[in-house]
mmCIF file of C-alpha atoms in Angstrom:
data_model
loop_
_atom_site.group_PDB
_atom_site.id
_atom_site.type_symbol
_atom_site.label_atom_id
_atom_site.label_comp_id
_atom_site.label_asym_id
_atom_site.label_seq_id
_atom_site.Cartn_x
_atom_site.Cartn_y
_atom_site.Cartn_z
ATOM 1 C CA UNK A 1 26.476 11.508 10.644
ATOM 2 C CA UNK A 2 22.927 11.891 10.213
ATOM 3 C CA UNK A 3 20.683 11.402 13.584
ATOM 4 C CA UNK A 4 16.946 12.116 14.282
ATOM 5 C CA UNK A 5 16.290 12.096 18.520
ATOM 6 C CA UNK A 6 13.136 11.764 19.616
ATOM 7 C CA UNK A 7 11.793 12.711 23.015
ATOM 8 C CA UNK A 8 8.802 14.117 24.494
ATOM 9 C CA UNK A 9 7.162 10.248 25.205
ATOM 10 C CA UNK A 10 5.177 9.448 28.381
ATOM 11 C CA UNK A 11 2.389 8.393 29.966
ATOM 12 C CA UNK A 12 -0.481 10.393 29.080
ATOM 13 C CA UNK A 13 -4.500 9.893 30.620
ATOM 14 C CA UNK A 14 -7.080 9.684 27.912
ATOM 15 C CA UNK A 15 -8.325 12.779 26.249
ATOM 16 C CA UNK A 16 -4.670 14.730 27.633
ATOM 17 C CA UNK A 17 -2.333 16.295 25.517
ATOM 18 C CA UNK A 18 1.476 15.422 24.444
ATOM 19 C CA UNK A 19 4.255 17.133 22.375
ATOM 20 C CA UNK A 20 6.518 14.972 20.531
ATOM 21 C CA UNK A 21 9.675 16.459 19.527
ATOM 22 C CA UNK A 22 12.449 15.393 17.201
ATOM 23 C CA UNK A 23 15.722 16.735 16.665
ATOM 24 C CA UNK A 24 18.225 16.493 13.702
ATOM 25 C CA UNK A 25 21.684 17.191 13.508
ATOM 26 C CA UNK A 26 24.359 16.128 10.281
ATOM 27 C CA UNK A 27 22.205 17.364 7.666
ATOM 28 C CA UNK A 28 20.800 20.483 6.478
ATOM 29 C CA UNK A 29 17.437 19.768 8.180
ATOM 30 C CA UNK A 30 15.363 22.588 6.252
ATOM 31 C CA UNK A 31 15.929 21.412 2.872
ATOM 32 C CA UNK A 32 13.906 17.965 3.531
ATOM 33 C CA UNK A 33 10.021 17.122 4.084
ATOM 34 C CA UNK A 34 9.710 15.535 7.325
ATOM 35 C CA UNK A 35 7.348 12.795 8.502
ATOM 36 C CA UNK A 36 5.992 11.222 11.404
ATOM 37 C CA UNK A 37 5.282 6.866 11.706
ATOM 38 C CA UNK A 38 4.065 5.310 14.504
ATOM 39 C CA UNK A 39 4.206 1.720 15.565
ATOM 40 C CA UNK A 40 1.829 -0.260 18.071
ATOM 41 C CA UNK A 41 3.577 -2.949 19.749
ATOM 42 C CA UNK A 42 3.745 -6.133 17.814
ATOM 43 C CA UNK A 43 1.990 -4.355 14.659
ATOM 44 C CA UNK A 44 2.552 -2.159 11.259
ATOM 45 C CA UNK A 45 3.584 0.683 11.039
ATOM 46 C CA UNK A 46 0.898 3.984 10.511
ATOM 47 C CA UNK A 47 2.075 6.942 8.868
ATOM 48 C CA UNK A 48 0.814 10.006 10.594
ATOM 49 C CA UNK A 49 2.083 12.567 8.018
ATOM 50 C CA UNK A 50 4.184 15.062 7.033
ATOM 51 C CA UNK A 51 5.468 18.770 6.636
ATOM 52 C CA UNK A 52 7.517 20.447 3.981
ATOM 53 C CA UNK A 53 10.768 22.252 4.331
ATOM 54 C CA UNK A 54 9.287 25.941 5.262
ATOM 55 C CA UNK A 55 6.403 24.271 7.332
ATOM 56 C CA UNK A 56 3.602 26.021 4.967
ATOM 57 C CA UNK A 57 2.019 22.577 4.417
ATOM 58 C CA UNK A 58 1.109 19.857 6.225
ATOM 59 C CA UNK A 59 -0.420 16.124 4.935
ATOM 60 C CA UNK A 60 -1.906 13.609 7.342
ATOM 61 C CA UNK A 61 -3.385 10.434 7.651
ATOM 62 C CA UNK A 62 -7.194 10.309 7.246
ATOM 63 C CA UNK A 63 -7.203 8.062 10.974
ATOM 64 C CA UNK A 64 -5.897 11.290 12.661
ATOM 65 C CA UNK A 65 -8.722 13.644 11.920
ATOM 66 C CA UNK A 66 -7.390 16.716 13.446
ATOM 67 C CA UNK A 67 -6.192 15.657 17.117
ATOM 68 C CA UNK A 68 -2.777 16.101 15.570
ATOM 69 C CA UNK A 69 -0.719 18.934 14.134
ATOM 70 C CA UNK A 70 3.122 18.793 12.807
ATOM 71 C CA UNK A 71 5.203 21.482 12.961
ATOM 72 C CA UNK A 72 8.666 22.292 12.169
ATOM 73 C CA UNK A 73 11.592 25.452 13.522
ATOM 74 C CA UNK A 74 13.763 25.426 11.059
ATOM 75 C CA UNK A 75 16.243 27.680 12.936
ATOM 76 C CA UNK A 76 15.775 24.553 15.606
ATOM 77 C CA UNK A 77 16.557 21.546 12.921
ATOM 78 C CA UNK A 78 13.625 20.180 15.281
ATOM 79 C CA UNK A 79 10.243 18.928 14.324
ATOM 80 C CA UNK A 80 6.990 18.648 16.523
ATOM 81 C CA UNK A 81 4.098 15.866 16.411
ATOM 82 C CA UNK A 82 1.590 17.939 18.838
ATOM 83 C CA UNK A 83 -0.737 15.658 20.056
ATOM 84 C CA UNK A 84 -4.281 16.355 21.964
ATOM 85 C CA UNK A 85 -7.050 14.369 22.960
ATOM 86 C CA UNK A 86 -5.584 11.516 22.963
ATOM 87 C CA UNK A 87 -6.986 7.853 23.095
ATOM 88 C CA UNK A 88 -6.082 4.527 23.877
ATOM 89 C CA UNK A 89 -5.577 3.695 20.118
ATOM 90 C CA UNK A 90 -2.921 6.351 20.256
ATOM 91 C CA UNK A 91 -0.401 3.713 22.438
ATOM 92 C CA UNK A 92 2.446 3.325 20.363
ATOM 93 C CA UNK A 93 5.988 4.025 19.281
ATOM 94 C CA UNK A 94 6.321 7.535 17.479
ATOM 95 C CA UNK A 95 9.213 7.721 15.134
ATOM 96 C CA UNK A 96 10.304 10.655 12.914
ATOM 97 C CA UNK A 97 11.627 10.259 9.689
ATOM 98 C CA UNK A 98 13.866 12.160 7.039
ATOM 99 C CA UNK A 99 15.516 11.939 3.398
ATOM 100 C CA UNK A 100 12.928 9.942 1.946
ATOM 101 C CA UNK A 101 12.716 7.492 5.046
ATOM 102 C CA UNK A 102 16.396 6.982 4.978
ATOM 103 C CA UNK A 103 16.944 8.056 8.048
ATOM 104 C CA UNK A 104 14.829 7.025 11.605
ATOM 105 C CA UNK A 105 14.748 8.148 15.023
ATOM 106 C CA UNK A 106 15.094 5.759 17.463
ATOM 107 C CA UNK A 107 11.671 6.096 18.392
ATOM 108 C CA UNK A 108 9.455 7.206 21.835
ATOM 109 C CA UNK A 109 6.656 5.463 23.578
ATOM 110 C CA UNK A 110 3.964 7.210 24.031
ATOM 111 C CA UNK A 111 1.625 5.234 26.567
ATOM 112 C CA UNK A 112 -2.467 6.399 26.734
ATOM 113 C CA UNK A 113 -4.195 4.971 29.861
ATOM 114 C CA UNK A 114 -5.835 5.829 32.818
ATOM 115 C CA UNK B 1 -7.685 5.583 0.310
ATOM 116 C CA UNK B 2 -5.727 3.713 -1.475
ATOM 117 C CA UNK B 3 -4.825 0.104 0.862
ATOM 118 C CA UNK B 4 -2.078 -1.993 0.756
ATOM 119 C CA UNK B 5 -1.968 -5.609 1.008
ATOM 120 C CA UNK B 6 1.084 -7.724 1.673
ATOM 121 C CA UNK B 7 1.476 -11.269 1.803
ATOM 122 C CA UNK B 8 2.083 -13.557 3.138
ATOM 123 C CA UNK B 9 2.234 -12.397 6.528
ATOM 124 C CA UNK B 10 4.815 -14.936 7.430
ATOM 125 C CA UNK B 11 7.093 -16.901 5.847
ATOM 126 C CA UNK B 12 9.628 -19.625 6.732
ATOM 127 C CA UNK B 13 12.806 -20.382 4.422
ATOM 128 C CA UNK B 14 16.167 -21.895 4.485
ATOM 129 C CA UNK B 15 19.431 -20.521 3.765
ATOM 130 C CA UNK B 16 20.393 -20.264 0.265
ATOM 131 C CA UNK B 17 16.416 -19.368 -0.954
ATOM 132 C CA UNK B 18 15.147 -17.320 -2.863
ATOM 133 C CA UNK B 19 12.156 -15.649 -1.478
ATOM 134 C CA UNK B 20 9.627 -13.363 -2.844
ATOM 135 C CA UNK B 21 7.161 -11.133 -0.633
ATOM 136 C CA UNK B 22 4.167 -9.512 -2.517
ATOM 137 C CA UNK B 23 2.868 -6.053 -1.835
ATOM 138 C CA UNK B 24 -0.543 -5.058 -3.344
ATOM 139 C CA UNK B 25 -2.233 -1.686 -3.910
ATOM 140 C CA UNK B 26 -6.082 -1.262 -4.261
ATOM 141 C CA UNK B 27 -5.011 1.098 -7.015
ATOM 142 C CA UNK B 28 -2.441 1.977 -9.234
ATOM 143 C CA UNK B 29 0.542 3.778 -7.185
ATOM 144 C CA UNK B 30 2.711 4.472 -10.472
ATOM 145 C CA UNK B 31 6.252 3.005 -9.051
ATOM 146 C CA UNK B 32 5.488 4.929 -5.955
ATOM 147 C CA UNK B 33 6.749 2.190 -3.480
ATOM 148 C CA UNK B 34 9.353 2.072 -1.270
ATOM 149 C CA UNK B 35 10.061 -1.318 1.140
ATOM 150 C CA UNK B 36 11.783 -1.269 4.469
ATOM 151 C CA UNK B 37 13.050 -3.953 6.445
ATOM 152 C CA UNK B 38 12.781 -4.070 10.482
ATOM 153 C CA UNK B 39 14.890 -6.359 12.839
ATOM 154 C CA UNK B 40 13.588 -6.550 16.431
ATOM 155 C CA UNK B 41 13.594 -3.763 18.322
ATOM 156 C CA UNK B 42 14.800 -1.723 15.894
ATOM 157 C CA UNK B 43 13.971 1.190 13.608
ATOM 158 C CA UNK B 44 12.946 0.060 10.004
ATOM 159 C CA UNK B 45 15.870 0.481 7.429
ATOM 160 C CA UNK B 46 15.047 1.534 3.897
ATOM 161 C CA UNK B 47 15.911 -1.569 1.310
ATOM 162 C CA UNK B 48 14.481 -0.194 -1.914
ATOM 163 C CA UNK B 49 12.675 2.856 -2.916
ATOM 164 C CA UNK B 50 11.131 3.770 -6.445
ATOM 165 C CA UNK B 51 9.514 0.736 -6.589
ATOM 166 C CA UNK B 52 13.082 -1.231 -7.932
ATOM 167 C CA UNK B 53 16.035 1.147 -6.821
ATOM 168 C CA UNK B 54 18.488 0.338 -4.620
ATOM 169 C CA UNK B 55 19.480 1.598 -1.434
ATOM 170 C CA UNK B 56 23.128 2.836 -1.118
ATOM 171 C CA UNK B 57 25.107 -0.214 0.794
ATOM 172 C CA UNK B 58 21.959 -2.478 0.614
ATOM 173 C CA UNK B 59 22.998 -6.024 -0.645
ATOM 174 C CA UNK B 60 22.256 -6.395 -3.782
ATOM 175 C CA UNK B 61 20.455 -9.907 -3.081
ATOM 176 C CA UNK B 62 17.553 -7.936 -2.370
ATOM 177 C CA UNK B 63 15.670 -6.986 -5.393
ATOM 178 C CA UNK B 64 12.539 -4.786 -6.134
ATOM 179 C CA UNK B 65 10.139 -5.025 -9.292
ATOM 180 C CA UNK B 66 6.553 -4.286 -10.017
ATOM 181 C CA UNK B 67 4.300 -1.926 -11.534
ATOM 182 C CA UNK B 68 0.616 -0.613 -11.313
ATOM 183 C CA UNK B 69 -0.978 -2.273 -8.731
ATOM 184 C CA UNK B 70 1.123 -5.357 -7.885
ATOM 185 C CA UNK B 71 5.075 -5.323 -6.385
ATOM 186 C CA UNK B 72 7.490 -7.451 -5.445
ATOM 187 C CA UNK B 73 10.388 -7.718 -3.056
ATOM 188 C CA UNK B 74 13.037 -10.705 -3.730
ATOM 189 C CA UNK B 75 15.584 -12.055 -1.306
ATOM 190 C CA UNK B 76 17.960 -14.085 -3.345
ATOM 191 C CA UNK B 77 20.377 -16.692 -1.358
ATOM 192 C CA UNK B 78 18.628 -15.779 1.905
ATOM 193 C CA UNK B 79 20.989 -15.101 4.842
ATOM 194 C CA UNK B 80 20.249 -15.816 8.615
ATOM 195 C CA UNK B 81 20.729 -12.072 8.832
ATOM 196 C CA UNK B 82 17.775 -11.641 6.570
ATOM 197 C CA UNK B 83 15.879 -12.538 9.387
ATOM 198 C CA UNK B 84 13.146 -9.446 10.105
ATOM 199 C CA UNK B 85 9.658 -8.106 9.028
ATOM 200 C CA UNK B 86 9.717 -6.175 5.335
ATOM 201 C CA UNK B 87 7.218 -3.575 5.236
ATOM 202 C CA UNK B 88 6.258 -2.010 1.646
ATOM 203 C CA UNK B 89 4.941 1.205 1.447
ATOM 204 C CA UNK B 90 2.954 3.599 -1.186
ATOM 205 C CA UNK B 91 3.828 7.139 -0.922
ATOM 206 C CA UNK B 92 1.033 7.855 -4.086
ATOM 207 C CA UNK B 93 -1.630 10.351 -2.695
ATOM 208 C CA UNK B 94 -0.473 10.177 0.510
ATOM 209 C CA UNK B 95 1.270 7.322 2.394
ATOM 210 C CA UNK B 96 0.168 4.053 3.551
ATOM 211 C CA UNK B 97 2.252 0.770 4.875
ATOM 212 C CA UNK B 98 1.226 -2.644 4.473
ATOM 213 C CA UNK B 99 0.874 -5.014 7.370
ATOM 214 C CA UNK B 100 4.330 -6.783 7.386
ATOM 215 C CA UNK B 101 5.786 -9.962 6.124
ATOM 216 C CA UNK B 102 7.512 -11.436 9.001
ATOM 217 C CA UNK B 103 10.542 -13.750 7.660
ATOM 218 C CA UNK B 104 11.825 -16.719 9.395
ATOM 219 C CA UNK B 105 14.502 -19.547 8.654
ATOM 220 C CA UNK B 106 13.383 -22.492 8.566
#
């Protein structure tokens, strides 16, 4: 069975720094591209962006403008959403996301306030 | 950046309907569309990808079509499961989602 677990979520003050992590397990994680979506509460959904299987390239969202950086261990079957100076705007539900967007985490809240 | 507009952003229909969301691109996406469906409190779950392929085990009430610039989910005889927000979204030069059709019965 396929499962993507998310955790690294919290409460974070403005301009601080987070590390997401997700972990996946039933599948041989390093042959997909992985992506990160996040979700403010009652709103769509924002794709962050992705990584391909060896981690040697990364695509993101123009919104995200280098505050955040996605990273993969292969040897892990674990993917990273490395967030810093974070703001307000960041509050939201962080899922990961595999096999074409078959497959979701169950999400993590990541809350940005003083 | 290419935008995607869906509408409407909420709809109301009885059991037994057929329903049909729209998802619009600013530009042409060539097919590359995918639309997801999300109960509350859930994750979304992928309904059709390709623009009009099926999911494995999705009903096959739900329906995709399109091309270019304009796409289109259908719901044919609409269940009270059907009940969620459908999501479309372009995965053309990068990815973008469109802001949600929330679906009610009436």
């Amino acid at each position: 069975e396929v499962q993507l677990v998310e955790s690294g979520g919290s409460l974070v003050q403005p301009g601080g720094s987070l590390k997401l992590s997700c972990v996946a397990s039933g599948y041989t994680f390093s042959n997909y591209w992985m992506d990160w979506v996040r979700q403010t509460p009652g709103k769509s959904l924002e794709w962050i962006g992705e990584i391909n299987t060896d981690g040697s390239k990364t695509n993101y969202a123009p919104s995200i403008k280098d505050r955040f950086t996605i990273s993969r261990d292969n040897a892990k079957s674990t993917l990273y959403l490395q967030m810093s100076n974070v703001k307000s705007d960041d509050t939201a539900i962080y899922y990961c996301t595999s096999l074409g967007g078959d497959y979701w985490g169950q999400g993590v809240m990541v809350t940005v306030s003083s | 950046d290419i935008q995607m507009t869906q509408s409407p952003s909420l709809l109301s229909a009885s059991v037994g309907d057929r329903v049909t969301l729209s998802c619009k691109a600013s530009q042409s996406i060539y097919n590359s569309l995918t639309w997801y469906q999300q109960k509350l409190g859930e994750a979304p779950k992928l309904l059709i990808y390709d623009a009009n392929s099926l999911q494995t085990g999705i009903p096959s009430r739900f329906s995709g079509s399109g091309s270019g610039t304009d796409y289109t989910l259908t719901i044919s005889n609409l269940q009270p499961e059907d009940v969620a927000t459908y999501f479309c979204q372009k995965y053309y030069s990068g990815s973008t989602f469109g802001s949600g059709t929330k679906l009610e019965i009436k």
